[in-house]
Coordinates of N, CA and C in Angstrom, one line a residue:
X1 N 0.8 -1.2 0.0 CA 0.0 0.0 0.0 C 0.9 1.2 0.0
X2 N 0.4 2.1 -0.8 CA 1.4 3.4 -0.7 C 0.6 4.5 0.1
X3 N 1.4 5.5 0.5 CA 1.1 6.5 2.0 C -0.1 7.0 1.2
X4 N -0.7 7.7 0.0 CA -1.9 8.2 0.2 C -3.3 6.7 0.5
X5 N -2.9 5.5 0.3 CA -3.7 4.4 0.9 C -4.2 4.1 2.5
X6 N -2.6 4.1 3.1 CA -2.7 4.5 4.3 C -3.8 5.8 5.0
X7 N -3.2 7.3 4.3 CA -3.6 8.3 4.8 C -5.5 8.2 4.6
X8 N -5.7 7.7 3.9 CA -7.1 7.6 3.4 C -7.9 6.8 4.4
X9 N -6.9 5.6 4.7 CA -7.6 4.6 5.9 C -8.1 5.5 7.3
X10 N -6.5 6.1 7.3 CA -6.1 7.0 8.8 C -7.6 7.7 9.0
X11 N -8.1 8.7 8.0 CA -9.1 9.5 7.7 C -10.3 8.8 8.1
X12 N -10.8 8.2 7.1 CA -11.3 6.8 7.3 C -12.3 6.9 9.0
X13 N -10.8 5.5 9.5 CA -11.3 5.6 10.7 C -11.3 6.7 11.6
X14 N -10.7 7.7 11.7 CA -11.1 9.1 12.8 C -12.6 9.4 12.3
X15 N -13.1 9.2 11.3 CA -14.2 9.7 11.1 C -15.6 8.5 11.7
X16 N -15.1 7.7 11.2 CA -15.8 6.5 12.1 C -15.8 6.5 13.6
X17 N -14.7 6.7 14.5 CA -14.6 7.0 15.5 C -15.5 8.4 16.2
X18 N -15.5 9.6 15.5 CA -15.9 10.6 15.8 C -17.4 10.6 15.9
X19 N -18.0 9.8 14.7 CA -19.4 9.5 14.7 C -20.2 8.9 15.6
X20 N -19.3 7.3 15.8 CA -19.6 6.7 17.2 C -20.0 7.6 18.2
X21 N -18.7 8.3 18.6 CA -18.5 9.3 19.7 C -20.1 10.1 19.7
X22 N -20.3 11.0 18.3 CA -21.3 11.9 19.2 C -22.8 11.6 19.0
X23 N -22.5 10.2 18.3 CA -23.9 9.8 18.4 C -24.1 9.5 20.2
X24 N -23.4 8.9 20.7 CA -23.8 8.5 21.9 C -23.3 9.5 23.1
X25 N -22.6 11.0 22.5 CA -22.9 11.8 23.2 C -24.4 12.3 23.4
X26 N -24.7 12.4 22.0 CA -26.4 13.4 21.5 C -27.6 12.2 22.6
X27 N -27.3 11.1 22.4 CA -28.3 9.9 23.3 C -28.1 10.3 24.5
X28 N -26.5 10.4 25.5 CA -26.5 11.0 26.4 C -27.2 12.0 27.2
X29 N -26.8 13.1 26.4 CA -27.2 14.5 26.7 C -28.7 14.2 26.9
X30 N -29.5 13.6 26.0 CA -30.8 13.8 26.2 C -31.5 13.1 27.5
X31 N -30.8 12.5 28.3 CA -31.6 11.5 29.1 C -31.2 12.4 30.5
X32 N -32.2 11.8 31.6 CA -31.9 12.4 32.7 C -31.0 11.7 34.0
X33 N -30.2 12.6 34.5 CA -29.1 11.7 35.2 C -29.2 12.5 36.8
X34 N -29.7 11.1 37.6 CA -29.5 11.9 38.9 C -29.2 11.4 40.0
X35 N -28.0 11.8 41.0 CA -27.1 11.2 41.7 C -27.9 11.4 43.1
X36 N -28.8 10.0 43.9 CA -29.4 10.2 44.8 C -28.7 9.7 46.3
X37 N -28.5 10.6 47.2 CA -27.3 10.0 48.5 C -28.1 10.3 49.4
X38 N -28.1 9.4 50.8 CA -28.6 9.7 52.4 C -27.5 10.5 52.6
X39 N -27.8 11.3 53.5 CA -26.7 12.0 54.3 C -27.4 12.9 55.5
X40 N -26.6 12.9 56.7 CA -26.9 13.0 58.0 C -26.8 14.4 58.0
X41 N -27.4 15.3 58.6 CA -28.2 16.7 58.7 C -28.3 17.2 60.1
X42 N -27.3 17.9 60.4 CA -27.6 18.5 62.1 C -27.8 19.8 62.1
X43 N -29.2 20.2 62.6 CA -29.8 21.4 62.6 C -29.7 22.5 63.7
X44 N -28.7 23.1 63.8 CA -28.1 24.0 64.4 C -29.2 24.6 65.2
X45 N -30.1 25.5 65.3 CA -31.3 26.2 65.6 C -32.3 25.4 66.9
X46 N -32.1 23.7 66.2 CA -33.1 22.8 67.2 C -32.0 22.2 68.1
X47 N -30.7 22.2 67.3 CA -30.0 21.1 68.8 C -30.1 20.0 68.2
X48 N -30.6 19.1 66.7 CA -30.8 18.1 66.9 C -30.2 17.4 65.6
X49 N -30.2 16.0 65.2 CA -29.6 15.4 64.5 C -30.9 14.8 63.6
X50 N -30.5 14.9 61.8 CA -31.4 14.6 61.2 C -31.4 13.6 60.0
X51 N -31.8 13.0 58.8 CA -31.2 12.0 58.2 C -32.3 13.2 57.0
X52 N -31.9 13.7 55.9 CA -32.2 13.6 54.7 C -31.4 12.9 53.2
X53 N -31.7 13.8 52.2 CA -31.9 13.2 50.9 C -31.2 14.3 49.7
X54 N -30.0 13.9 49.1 CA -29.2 15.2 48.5 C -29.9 14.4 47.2
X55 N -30.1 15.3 46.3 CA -30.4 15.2 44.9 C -29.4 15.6 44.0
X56 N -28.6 15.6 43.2 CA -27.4 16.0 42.3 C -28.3 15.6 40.8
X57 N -28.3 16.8 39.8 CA -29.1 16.8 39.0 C -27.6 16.8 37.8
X58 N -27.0 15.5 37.4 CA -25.6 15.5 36.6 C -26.2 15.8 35.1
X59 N -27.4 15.8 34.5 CA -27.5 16.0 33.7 C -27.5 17.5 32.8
X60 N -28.5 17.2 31.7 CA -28.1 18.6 31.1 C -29.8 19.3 31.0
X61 N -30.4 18.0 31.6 CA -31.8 18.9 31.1 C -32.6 19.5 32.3
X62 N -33.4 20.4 32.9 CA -34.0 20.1 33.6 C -34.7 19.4 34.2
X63 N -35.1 19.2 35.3 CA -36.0 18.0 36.3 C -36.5 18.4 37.4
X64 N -37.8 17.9 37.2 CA -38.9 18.4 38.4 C -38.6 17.1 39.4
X65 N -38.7 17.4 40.8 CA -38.3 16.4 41.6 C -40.0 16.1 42.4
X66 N -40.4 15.5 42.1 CA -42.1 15.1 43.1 C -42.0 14.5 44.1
X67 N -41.1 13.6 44.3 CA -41.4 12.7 45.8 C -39.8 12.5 45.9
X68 N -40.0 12.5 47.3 CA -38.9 11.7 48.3 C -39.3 10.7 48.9
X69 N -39.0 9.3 49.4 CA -39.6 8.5 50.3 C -38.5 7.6 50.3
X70 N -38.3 7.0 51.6 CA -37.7 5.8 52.0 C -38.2 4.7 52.4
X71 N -37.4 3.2 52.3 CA -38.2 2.5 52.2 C -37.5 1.0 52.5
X72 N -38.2 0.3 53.4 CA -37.3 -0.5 53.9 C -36.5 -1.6 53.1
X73 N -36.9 -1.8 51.8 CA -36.2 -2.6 50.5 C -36.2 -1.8 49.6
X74 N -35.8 -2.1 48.4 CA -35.6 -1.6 47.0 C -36.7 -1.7 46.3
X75 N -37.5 -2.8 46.1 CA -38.8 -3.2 45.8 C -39.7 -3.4 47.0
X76 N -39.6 -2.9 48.2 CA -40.6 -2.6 48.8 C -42.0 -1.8 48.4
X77 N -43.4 -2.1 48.5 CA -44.4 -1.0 47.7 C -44.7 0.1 49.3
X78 N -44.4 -0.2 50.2 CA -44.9 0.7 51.5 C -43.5 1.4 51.6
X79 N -43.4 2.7 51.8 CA -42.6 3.6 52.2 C -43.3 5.1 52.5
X80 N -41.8 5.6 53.6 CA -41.8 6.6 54.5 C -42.0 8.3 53.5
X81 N -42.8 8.4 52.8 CA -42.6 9.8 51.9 C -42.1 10.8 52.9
X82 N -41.8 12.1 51.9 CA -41.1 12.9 52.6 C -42.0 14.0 51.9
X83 N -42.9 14.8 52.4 CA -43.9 15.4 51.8 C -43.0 17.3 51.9
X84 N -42.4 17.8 52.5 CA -42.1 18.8 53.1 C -40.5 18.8 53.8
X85 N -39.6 20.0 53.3 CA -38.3 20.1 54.0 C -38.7 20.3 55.3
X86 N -37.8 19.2 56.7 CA -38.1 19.7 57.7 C -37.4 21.1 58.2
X87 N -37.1 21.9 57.4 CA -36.4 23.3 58.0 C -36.7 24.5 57.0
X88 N -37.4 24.1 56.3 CA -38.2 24.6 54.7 C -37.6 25.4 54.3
X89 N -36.4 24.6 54.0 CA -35.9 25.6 52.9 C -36.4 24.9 51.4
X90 N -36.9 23.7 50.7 CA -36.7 23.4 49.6 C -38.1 23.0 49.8
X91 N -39.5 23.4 48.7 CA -40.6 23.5 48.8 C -41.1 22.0 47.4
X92 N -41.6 21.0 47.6 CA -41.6 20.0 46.5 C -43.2 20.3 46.4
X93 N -43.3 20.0 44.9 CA -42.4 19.5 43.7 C -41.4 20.6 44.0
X94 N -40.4 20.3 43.6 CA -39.2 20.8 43.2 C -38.3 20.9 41.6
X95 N -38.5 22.2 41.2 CA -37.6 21.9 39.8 C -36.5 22.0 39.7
X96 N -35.3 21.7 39.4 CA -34.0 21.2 39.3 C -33.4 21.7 38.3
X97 N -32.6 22.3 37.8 CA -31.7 23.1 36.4 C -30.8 22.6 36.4
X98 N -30.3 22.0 35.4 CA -28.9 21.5 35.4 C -27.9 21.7 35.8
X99 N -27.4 20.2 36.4 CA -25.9 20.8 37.3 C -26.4 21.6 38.7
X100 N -27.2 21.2 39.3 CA -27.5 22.0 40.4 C -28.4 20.5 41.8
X101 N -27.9 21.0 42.6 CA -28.4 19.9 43.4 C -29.1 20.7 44.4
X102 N -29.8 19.8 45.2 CA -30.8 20.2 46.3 C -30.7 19.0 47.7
X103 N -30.9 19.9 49.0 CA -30.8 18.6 50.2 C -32.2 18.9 50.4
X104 N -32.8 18.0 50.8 CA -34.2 17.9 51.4 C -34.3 17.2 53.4
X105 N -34.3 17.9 53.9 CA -33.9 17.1 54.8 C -35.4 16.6 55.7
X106 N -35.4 15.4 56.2 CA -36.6 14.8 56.6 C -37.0 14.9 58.1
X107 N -37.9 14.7 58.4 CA -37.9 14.7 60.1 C -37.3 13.9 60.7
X108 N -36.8 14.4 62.4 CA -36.5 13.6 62.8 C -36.6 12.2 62.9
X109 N -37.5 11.5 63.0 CA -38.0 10.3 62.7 C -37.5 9.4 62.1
X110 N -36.9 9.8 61.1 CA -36.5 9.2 59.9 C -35.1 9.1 60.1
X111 N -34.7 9.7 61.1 CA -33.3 9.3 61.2 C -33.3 8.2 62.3
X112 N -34.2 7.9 63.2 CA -34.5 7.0 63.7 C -34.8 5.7 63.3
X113 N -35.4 5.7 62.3 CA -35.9 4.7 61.4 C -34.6 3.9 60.8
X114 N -33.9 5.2 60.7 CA -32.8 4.3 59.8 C -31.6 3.7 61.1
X115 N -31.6 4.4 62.1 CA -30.9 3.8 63.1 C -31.3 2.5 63.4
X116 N -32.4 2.2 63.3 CA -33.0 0.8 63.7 C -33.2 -0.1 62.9
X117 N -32.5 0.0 61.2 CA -32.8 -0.6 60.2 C -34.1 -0.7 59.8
X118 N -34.7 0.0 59.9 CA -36.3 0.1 59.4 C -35.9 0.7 57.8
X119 N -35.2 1.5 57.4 CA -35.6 2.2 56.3 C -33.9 1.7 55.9
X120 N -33.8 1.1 54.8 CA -32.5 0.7 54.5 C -32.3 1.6 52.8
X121 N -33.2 1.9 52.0 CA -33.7 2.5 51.1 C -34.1 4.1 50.3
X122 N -33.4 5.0 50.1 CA -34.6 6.1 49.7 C -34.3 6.0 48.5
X123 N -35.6 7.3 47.9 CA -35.5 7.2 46.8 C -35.7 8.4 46.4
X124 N -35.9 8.7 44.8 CA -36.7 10.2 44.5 C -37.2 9.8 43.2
X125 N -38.6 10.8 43.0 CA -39.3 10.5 41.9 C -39.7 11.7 41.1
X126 N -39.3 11.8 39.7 CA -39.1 12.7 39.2 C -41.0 12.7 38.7
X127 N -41.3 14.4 37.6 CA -42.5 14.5 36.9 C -43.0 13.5 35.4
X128 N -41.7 13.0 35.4 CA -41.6 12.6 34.2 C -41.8 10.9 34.6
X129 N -41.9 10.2 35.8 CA -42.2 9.0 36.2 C -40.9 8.2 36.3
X130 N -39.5 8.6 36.6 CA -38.5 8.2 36.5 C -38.2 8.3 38.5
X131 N -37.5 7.1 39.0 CA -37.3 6.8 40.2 C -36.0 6.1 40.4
X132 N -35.4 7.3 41.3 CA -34.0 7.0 41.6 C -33.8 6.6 42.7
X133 N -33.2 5.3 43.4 CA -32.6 4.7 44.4 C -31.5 4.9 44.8
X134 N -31.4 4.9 46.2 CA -29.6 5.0 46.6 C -30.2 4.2 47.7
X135 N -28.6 3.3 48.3 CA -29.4 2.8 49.8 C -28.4 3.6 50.9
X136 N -29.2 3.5 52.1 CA -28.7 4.4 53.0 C -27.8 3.7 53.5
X137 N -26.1 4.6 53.2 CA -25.5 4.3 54.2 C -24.7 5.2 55.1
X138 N -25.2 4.7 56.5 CA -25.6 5.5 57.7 C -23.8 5.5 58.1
X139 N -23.1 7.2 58.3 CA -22.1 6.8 58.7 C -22.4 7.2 60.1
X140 N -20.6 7.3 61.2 CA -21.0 7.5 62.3 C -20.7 8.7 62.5
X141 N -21.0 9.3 63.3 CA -21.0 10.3 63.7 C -19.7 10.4 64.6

C-alpha cells in the first residue's frame, strides 16, 4: 500500500470513530441523570440530628423532583414519603436546572428509622415518572 492508501484509511477511521463518539454523546445528553445519596443533617437552631436526601441533577436537562420516600427494601411497595423540608428551605415538587443539586432534609423520625434498620432505602421520583434509588449508608458520627 502506498502512503496516500494508508492516509485515506487513517481519515477513514477518525471519522468512524468521531461519529460513534457523538452519536452517543447526543443519546446521552438527552436522558436524565440523577445522583441520589442519604446523608446525616444537624440542625443548628433545634440542637438536633437529622437524616435527609441530597439530589445532584448531573445531567443537562431540567427535572422536576415530586417525591422523596424511604423504604425499607428496594422493591418494597410501602414507604416513608417525605412530603415537606423539615427546616423549609426546599418547597416540593421541586424543579431542578442543570448541574445543580438540592438537600431535602426529613424529620427527625426518619433518622430513627434508619438507626433501627427500618428504612434501609430512599429514593426520588421525578415529573416525568423516573425513580432513583440510593441505599442508605448510615455513617458514624
Amino acid at each position: 500500500m502506498e502512503w496516500t492508501n494508508w492516509l485515506t484509511l487513517g481519515i477513514a477511521v477518525l471519522g468512524a470513530t468521531l461519529g460513534v463518539f457523538n452519536a452517543v454523546w447526543l443519546i446521552r445528553k438527552d436522558t436524565v441523570r440523577l445522583k441520589v445519596s442519604y446523608v446525616s443533617v444537624y440542625i443548628p437552631g433545634a440542637d438536633i440530628w437529622s437524616g435527609g436526601v441530597q439530589i445532584i441533577n448531573a445531567g443537562y436537562l431540567p427535572v422536576t423532583v415530586t417525591e422523596i420516600a424511604f423504604h425499607d427494601g428496594k422493591t418494597d411497595k410501602k414507604r416513608a414519603a417525605v412530603f415537606s423540608d423539615y427546616v423549609q428551605q426546599v418547597k416540593l415538587p421541586h424543579r431542578m436546572e442543570p448541574r445543580t443539586s438540592i438537600t431535602v432534609v426529613a424529620d427527625p423520625g426518619i433518622l430513627r428509622g434508619v438507626d433501627s434498620g427500618q428504612f434501609t432505602w430512599c429514593s426520588t421520583g421525578t415529573a416525568c415518572g423516573m425513580r432513583v434509588y440510593a441505599k442508605v449508608r448510615r455513617k458514624k458520627r
